[in-house]
XYZ file of C-alpha atoms in Angstrom:
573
model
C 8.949 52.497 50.509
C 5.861 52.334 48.159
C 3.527 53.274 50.590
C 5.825 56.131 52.166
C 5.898 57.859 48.711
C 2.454 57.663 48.457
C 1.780 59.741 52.097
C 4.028 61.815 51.351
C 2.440 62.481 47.491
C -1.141 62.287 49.249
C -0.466 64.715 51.607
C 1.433 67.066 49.403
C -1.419 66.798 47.141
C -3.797 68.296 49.460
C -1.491 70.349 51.491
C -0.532 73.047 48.279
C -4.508 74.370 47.958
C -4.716 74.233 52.175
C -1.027 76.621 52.057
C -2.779 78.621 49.137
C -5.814 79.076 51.390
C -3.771 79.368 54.420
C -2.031 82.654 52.933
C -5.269 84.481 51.746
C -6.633 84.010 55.376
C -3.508 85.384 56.882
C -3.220 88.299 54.358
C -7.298 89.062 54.835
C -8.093 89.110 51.390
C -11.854 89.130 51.757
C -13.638 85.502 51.377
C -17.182 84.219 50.870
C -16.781 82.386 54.094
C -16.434 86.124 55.551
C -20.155 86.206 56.398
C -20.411 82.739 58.420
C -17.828 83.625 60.736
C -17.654 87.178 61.434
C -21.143 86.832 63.591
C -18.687 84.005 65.706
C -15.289 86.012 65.816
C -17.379 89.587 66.687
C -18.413 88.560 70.104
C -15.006 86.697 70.863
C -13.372 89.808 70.221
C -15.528 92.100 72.258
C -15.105 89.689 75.013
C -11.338 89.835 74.588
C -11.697 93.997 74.282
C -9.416 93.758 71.212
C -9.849 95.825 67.706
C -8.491 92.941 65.221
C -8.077 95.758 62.567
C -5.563 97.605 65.150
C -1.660 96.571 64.154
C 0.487 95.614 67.233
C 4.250 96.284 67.396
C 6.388 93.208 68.283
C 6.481 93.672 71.913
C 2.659 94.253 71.954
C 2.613 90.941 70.119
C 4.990 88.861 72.753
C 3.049 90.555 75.756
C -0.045 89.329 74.188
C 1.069 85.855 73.671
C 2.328 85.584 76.852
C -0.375 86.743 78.625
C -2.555 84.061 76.750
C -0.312 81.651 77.471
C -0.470 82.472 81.369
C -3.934 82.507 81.744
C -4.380 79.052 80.101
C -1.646 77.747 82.014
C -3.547 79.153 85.358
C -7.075 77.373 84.194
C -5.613 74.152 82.870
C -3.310 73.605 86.566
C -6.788 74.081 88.308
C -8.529 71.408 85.925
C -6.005 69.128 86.637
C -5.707 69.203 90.424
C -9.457 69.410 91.262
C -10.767 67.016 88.412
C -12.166 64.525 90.848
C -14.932 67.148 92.424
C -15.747 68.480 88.564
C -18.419 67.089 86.479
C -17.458 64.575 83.245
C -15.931 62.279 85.435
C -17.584 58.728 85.187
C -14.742 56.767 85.899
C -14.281 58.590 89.276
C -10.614 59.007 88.433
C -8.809 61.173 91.365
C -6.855 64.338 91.037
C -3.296 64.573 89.570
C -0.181 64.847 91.876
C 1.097 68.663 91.549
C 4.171 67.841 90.149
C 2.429 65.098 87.199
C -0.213 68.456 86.906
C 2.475 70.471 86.381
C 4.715 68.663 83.465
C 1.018 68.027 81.628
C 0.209 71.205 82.183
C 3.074 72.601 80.980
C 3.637 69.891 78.008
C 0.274 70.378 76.351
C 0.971 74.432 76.624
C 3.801 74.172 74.686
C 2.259 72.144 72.396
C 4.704 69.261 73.305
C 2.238 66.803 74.593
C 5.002 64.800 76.443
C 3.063 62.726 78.687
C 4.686 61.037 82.348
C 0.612 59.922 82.946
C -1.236 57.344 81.434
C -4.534 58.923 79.837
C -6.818 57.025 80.385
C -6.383 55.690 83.588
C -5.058 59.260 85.093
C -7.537 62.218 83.234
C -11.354 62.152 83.510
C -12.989 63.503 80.354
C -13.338 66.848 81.194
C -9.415 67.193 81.380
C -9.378 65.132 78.330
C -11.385 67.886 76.485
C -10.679 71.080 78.020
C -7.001 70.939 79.520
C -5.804 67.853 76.681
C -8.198 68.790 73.277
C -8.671 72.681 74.206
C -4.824 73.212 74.609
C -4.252 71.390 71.471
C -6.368 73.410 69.637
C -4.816 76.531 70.706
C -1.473 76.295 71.020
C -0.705 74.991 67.335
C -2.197 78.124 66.227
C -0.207 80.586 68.738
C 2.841 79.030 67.281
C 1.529 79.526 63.595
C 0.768 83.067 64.606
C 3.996 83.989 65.639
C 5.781 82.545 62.682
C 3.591 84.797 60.586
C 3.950 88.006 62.312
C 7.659 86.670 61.750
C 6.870 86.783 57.996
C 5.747 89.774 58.139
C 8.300 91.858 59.809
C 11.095 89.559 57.871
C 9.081 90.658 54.341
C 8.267 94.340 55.661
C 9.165 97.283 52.695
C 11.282 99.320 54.582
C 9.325 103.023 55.450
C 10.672 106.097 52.675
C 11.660 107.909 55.505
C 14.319 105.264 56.550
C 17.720 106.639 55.326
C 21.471 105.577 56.100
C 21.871 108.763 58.770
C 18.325 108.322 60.400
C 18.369 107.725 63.900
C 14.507 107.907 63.987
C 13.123 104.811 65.604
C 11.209 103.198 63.151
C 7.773 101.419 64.301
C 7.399 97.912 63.004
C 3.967 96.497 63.251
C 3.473 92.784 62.825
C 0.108 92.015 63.226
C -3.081 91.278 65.501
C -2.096 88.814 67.820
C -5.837 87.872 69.117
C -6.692 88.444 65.458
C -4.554 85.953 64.165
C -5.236 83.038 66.682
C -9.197 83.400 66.358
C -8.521 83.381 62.752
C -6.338 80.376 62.294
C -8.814 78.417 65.143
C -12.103 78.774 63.778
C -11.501 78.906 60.165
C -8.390 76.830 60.122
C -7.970 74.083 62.434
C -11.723 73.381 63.452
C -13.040 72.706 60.478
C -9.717 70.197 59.571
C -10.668 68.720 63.281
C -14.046 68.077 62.542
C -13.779 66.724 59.018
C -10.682 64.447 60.376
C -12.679 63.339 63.357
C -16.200 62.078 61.300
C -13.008 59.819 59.206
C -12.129 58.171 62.075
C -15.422 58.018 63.704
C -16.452 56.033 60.324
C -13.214 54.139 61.150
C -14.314 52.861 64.359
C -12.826 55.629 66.915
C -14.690 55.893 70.467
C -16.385 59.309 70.106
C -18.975 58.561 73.387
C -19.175 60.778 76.936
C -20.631 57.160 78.568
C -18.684 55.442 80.461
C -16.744 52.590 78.945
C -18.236 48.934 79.415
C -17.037 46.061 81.407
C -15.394 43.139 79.830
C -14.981 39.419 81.282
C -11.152 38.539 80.215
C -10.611 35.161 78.328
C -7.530 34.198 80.221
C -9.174 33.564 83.984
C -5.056 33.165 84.972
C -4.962 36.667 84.849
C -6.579 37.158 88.258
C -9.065 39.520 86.928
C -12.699 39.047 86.983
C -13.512 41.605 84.590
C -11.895 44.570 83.028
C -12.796 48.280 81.925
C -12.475 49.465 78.585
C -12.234 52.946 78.930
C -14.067 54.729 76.250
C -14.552 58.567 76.028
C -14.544 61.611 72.878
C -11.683 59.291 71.437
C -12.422 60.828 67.482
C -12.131 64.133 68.345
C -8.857 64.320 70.742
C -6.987 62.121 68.217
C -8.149 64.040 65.022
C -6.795 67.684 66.492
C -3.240 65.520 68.016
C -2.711 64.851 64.381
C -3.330 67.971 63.082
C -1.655 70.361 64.948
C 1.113 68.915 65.691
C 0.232 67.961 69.270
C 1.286 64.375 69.560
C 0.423 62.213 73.002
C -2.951 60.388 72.620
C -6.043 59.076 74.366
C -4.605 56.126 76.020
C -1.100 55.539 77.507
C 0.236 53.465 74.273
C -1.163 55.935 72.334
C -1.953 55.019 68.257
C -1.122 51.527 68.917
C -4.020 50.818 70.673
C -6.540 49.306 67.868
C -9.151 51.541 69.785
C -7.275 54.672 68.998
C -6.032 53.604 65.605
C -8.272 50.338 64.138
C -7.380 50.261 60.690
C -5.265 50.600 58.098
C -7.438 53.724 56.919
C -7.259 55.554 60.282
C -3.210 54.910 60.118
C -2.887 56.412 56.897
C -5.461 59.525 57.838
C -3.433 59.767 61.274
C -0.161 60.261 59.371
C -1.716 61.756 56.389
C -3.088 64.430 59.829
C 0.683 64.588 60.628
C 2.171 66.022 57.412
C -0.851 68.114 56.411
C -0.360 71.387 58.096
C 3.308 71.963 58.314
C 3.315 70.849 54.556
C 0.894 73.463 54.258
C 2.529 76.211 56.113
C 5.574 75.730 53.684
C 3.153 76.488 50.510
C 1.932 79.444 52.432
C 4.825 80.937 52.614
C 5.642 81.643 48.363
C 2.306 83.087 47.908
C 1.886 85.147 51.681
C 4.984 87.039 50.914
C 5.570 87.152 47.334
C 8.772 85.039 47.344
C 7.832 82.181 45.378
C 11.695 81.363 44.987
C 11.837 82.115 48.783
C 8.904 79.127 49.552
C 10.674 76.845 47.033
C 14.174 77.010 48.933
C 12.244 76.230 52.290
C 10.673 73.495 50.681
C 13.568 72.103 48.840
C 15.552 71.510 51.432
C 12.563 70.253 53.833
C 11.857 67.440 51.202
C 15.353 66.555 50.856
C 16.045 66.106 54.508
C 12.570 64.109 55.088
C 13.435 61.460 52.128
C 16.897 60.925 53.564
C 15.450 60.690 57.345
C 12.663 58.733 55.907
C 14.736 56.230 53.319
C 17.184 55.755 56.411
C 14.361 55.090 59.224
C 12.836 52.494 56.941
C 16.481 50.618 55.610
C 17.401 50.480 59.614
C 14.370 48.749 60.969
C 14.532 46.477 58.042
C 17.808 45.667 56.744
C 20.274 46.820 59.825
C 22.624 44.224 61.450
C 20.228 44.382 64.561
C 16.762 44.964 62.959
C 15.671 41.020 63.658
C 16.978 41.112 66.656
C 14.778 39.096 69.147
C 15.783 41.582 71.575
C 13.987 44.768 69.837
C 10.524 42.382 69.114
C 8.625 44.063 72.091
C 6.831 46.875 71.168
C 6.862 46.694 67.610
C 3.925 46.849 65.490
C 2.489 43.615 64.422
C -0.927 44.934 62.904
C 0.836 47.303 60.155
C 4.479 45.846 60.671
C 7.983 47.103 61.166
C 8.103 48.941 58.557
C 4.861 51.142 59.400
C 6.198 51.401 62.428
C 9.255 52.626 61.314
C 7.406 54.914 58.399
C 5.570 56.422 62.020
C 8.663 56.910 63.733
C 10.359 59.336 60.920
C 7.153 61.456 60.266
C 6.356 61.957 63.915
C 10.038 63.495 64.982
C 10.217 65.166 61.488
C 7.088 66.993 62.265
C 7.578 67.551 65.963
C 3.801 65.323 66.090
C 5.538 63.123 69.233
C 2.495 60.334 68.308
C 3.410 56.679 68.034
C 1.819 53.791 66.839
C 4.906 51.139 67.927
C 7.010 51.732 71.195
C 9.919 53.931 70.104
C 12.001 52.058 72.900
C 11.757 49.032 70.770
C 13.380 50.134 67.501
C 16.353 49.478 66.268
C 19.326 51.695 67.647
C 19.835 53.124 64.424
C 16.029 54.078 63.553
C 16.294 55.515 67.295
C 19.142 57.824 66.460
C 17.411 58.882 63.180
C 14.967 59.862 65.438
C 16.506 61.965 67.510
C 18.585 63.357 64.843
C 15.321 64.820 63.312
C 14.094 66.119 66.765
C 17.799 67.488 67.376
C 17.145 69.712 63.752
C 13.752 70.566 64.780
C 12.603 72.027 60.869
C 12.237 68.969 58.953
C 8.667 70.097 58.129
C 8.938 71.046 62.234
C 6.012 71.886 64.217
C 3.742 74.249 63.451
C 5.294 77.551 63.457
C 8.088 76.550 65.740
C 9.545 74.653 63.032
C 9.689 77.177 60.415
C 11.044 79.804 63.061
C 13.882 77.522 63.858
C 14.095 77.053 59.962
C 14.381 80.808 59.742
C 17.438 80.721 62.541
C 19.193 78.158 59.947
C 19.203 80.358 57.283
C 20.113 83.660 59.153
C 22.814 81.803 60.586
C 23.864 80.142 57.051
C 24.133 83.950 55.833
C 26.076 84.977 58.697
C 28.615 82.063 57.825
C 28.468 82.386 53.979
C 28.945 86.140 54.566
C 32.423 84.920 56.447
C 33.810 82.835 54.089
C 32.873 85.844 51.010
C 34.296 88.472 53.242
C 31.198 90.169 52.991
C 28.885 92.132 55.201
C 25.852 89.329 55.855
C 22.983 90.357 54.539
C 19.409 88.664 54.538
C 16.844 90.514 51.988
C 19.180 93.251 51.839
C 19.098 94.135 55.639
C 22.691 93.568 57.286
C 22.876 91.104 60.192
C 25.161 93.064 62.814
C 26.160 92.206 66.177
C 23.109 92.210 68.014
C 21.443 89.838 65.419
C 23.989 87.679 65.672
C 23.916 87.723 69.502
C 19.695 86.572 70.109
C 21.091 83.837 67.292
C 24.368 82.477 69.368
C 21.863 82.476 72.424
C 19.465 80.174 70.409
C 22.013 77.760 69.400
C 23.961 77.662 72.323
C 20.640 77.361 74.408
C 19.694 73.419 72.976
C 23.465 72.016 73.801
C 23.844 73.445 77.608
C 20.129 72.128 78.527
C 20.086 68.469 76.668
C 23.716 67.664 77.273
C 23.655 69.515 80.822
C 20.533 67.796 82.306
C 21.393 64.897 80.014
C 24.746 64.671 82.006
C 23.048 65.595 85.648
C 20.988 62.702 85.733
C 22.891 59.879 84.716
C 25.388 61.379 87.269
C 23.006 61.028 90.458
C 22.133 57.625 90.917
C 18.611 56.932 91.087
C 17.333 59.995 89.027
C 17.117 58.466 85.691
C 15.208 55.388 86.551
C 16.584 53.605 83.045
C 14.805 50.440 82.824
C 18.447 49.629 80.778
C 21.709 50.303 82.418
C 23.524 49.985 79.268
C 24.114 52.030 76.453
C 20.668 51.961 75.785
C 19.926 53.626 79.325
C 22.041 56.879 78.068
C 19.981 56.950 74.880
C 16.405 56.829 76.748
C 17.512 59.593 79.155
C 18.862 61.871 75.957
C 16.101 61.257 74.523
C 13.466 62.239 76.898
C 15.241 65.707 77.070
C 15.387 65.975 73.394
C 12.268 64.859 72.697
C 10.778 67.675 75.175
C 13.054 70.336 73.691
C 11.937 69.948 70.563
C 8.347 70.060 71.288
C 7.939 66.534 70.196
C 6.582 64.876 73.080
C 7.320 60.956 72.048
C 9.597 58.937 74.372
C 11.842 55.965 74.579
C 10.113 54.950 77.172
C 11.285 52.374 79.796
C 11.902 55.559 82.287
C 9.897 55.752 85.561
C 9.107 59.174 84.799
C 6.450 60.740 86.650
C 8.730 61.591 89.328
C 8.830 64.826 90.770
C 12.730 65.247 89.112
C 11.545 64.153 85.636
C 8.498 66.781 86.402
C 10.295 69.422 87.127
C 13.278 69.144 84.597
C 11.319 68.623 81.503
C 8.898 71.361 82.713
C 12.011 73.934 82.403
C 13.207 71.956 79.094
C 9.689 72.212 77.069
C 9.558 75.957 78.685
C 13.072 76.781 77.241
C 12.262 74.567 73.789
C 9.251 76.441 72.959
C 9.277 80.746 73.913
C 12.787 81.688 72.930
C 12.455 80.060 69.776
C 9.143 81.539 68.773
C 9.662 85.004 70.108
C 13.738 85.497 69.226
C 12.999 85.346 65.322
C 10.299 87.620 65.495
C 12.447 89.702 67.426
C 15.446 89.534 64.832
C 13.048 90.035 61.948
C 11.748 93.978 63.106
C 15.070 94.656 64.096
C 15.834 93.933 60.245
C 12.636 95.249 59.211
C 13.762 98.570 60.868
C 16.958 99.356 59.121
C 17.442 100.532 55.393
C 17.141 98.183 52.742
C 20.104 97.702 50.144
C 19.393 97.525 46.695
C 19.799 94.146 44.753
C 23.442 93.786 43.064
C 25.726 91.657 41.729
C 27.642 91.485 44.518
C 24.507 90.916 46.838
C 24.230 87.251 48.607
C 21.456 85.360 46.335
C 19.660 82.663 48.949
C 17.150 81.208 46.594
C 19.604 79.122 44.878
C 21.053 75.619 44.868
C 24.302 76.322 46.076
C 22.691 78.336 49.465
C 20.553 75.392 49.726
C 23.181 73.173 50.189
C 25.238 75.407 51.829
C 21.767 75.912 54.241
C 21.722 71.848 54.837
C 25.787 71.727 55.416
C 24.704 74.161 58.265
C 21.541 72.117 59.221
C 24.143 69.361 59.778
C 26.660 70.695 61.492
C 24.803 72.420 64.199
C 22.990 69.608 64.568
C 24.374 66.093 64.392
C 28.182 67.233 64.836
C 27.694 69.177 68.443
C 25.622 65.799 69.765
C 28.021 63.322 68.101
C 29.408 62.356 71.347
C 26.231 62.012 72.815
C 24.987 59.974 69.816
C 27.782 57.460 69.664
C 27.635 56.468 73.524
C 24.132 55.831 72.983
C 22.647 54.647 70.284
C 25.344 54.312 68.145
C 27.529 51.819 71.415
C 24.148 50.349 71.802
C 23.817 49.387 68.130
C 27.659 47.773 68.008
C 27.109 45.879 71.424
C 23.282 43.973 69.909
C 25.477 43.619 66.530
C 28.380 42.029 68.636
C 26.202 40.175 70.815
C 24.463 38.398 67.459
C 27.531 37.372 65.941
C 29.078 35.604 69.364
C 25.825 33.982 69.810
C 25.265 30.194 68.743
C-alpha cells in the first residue's frame, strides 16, 4: 500500500504543473517555446492546407477527425499486409493475415492497443514504428482534442444576441481540429516520449534497429539449438504506450518481459507513464475553463474511485480466500510480486493503459472483477480524452436524474437538458450493455467461437472480458482465448469501433447544442454541481450504471469462479 501511495503522490506531483501547462497550450496564450516550433508546425500545416487560426464548427471538427482517422486507417492496413516486401525487416517476418491486420489495425486506431498477435514474432520494425509507435502517438492526442473542443463548447458564453424567442441558429465554433492535434503532438507528447524513453534506455530497454542476437539455451532438453532474442526500438514504443494511454507492448507478454521492463525503476516510470497524462488532463481542466470548483469535482471523485479500486485490487490478491491459491500461481509476477502485480492491474484498467506486467488471467477472481469493474466505468482517470468525455456523460446524466427527483427542469451551467440531449445520452448508455452482453452472450452460445482455454466459470469471465476490455479502449486481456481468429477479428473490430467514436463525438455534440441555447442566470433555486452532495450523488450514478446493469454478468463469472476456488480449498486435504 506504501508504495501505491507513493505513485500515486509522485505522479500527482508532477502531473498539476504538466495540467497547468497543458491548459495555456490549449488556450494559446503565447509561450517562449513559440519560436522553436512554429518553423516545425508552419510547413505541417501548409501541407495539410489548413489555417490553424480559422475556428471550425462541430461538424467541421467530426468531419475532420474522421477523415484523419480514415486515412491512417488506409496507410496502416497497407503496412501491415505488405510488411514482408518493405524495408526494416531483419527478421524476415511475413505479412499479417487480413483479418489479424484488420483487428491491429483497427485496435491501435482507436487507441485500444488490444493485441490477438504476438509482437515480436508477428510485426517487423517498420510496423512496430510506423503502424504500432506512429498510431500511438496520434491517436491519444485526437482523443485529447476532442475532449477539449468539448470544453469549449460546454464552457462557451452564450452570444448577446441569443434570447428566449430567437429562432436564429446560433454558430458554435469549437476549435482547430488539425490545430489542436499538431499542437498536443509536438509540444505535448513528444517531448514526454523522448524524455521517458532516454529513462528507460538508462534502464536497460532495447532501443537498436539491428537485428537481435542468437542465444545457445542452457536446457539442451528443450530441443532447441539456439534461440533469437528479438531486439528492436524497444525504449521508444514502450515510453509513448505509457504515456498516452496506448497499452499493448513490444513483445507478446508485454511489461513482464525483463527486456521490456528490467527494473524496479523502469516499473515505477512505466506506471508513473500511466497516471501522468490523464492526471494531467484533470488539472487542465480548473484553469482551461475557469471552473476551478468545476476541476476539483472531476478530480474528487476520480481520486475517490481510484483509492477504493486500488485498496480493493491490492486486499484481493493478497488477503482473499483464493489469493494463495496454487491454482492462480501462473502468470503472476515473481520479480516485483503479487502485489505489484496487482498495483499494475488497477492503474492499467483505471486509466484505460491495457499494459500488464503479470498475466491478468492469473489473478485472483476478485482482483479480475475489480478490473473489469474499472474498464466497465471507463473515467476513473479514463483514457485520454475518452475518459473525461464519458466522465462528462456521468454528470449530464446525474443532472438529468437529480433534476427528477427535485422536480426541476435539468440544467447543466444554466443550459436546460431537453429531449434531444437526453436522447444522444440514452443511446450512449444503452450502446455498452447491447454490445458486451450481446456478443458476450453470442459466443458462448456457438460452440467453438470462444476458444476458452477454461470451460468453467472462469471461461465466461475471459470471454466478457475480452469484449469489455476492447470497449473500453483498454486493450489488456484475460488471456487463455485463441483469439486471432477471424470471429474474434471481426467482433472486437466492431466493439473498439463502437467503444471509441460515439463516445468522443456524442459529448461534443451535446455540448454546442447547450452552448447554443440561452443561458439562465445563477439562483437559489439553480442545481449547484460543484458540491459534495452532487459528487456523491455523481458516484451513486457512476455505480449504478455501471456495476448494477453487469451484475449478472459479474456474478456468473468472476464472482461463481471465486466461490467454486474458495469451495474447492476448503474440501481439499
Amino acid at each position: 500500500m506504501t508504495e501505491a501511495l507513493l505513485l500515486i503522490l509522485t505522479s500527482l506531483a508532477l502531473a498539476w504543473p504538466l495540467g497547468l501547462y497543458l491548459a495555456r497550450l490549449m488556450r494559446g496564450t503565447p509561450m517562449r517555446i513559440d519560436v522553436l516550433f512554429h518553423w516545425i508546425e508552419k510547413p505541417l500545416y501548409r501541407v495539410l492546407g489548413v489555417d490553424p487560426n480559422h475556428s471550425m464548427s462541430w461538424r467541421g471538427y467530426v468531419v475532420a477527425f474522421l477523415i484523419s482517422n480514415l486515412v491512417l486507417a488506409v496507410l496502416t492496413q497497407a503496412v501491415f499486409m505488405t510488411q514482408a516486401w518493405l524495408p526494416f525487416n531483419p527478421d524476415n517476418i511475413p505479412n499479417l493475415r487480413w483479418d489479424t491486420a484488420l483487428h491491429t489495425m483497427v485496435s491501435f486506431l482507436t487507441n485500444t492497443n488490444q493485441q490477438h498477435y504476438s509482437g515480436q514474432a508477428q510485426l517487423s520494425y517498420l510496423s512496430q514504428m510506423t503502424g504500432i509507435t506512429g498510431l500511438q502517438v496520434i491517436t491519444p492526442m485526437m482523443g485529447l482534442a476532442l475532449a477539449v473542443a468539448t470544453l469549449r463548447a460546454l464552457f462557451a458564453k452564450a452570444p448577446a444576441a441569443t434570447t428566449a424567442d430567437s429562432h436564429t441558429p446560433v454558430r458554435v465554433t469549437v476549435g482547430n481540429y488539425y490545430a489542436d492535434v499538431v499542437r498536443l503532438c509536438l509540444r505535448f507528447l513528444l517531448p514526454l516520449c523522448l524524455i521517458w524513453a532516454l529513462l528507460l534506455t538508462w534502464q536497460g530497454v532495447p532501443s537498436t534497429l539491428a537485428a537481435g542476437p542468437q542465444a545457445t539455451p542452457i536446457d539442451a532438453s528443450a530441443g532447441m539449438e539456439t534461440q533469437k532474442i528479438p531486439l528492436g526500438p524497444v525504449a521508444a514504443m514502450v515510453a509513448v504506450k505509457q504515456l498516452g494511454a496506448n497499452g499493448g507492448g513490444w513483445y507478446g507478454p508485454n511489461s513482464s518481459v525483463p527486456l521490456e521492463n528490467p527494473t524496479p525503476l523502469s516499473n515505477a516510470l512505466e506506471l508513473i507513464g500511466i497516471l501522468l497524462i490523464p492526471m494531467a488532463i484533470i488539472f487542465m481542466i480548473g484553469s482551461f475553463t475557469g471552473r476551478r470548483k468545476f476541476g476539483a469535482l472531476v478530480f474528487g471523485c476520480m481520486l475517490t474511485l481510484s483509492v477504493l479500486s486500488t485498496a480493493g485490487s491490492l486486499w484481493s490478491e493478497s488477503h482473499s480466500a483464493t489469493s494463495t491459491s496454487a491454482l492462480l500461481m501462473e502468470g503472476k509476477e515473481t520479480r516485483l510480486g503479487s502485489d505489484g502485480t496487482a498495483l499494475w492491474s488497477s492503474i492499467t484498467t483505471q486509466v484505460q493503459n491495457g499494459s500488464v506486467n503479470g498475466m491478468h488471467d492469473s489473478l485472483s477472481p476478485l482482483t479480475g472483477m475489480i478490473s473489469l469493474v474499472n474498464m466497465l466505468i471507463s473515467a476513473i482517470w479514463g483514457g485520454i480524452g475518452c475518459g473525461l468525455q464519458q466522465f462528462i456523460v456521468y454528470i449530464m446524466m446525474s443532472v438529468f436524474l437529480a433534476g427528477l427527483m427535485t422536480g426541476r427542469t435539468p440544467e447543466l451551467f444554466g443550459r436546460k437538458l431537453e429531449t434531444p440531449q437526453v436522447r444522444l445520452l440514452a443511446v450512449l448508455i444503452l450502446l455498452q450493455p447491447i454490445t458486451l452482453l450481446g456478443l458476450t452472450a453470442l459466443t458462448l452460445a456457438i460452440p467453438g467461437l470462444a476458444g476458452t482455454s477454461n470451460p468453467g466459470f472462469h471461461g465466461i469471465s475471459q470471454v466478457f472480458y475480452e469484449y469489455v476490455s476492447a470497449y473500453a479502449n483498454n486493450g489488456s486481456g484475460f488471456e487463455g482465448l485463441a483469439d486471432n481468429t477471424i470471429w474474434w477479428n471481426v467482433t472486437c473490430s466492431l466493439v473498439l469501433a463502437l467503444g471509441r467514436f460515439p463516445i468522443l463525438i456524442i459529448p461534443l455534440v451535446i455540448a454546442t447544442q447547450l452552448a447554443a441555447k440561452r443561458q439562465a442566470p445563477q439562483s437559489s433555486g439553480s442545481l449547484q454541481i460543484e458540491t459534495p452532495t452532487f459528487a456523491l450523488t455523481l458516484i451513486c450514478v457512476i455505480v449504478v450504471l455501471t456495476v448494477l446493469q453487469f451484475m449478472p454478468a459479474l456474478v456468473l463469472g468472476p464472482v461463481a469462479d471465486h466461490l467454486s476456488l474458495t469451495l474447492q480449498g476448503a474440501t481439499s486435504p
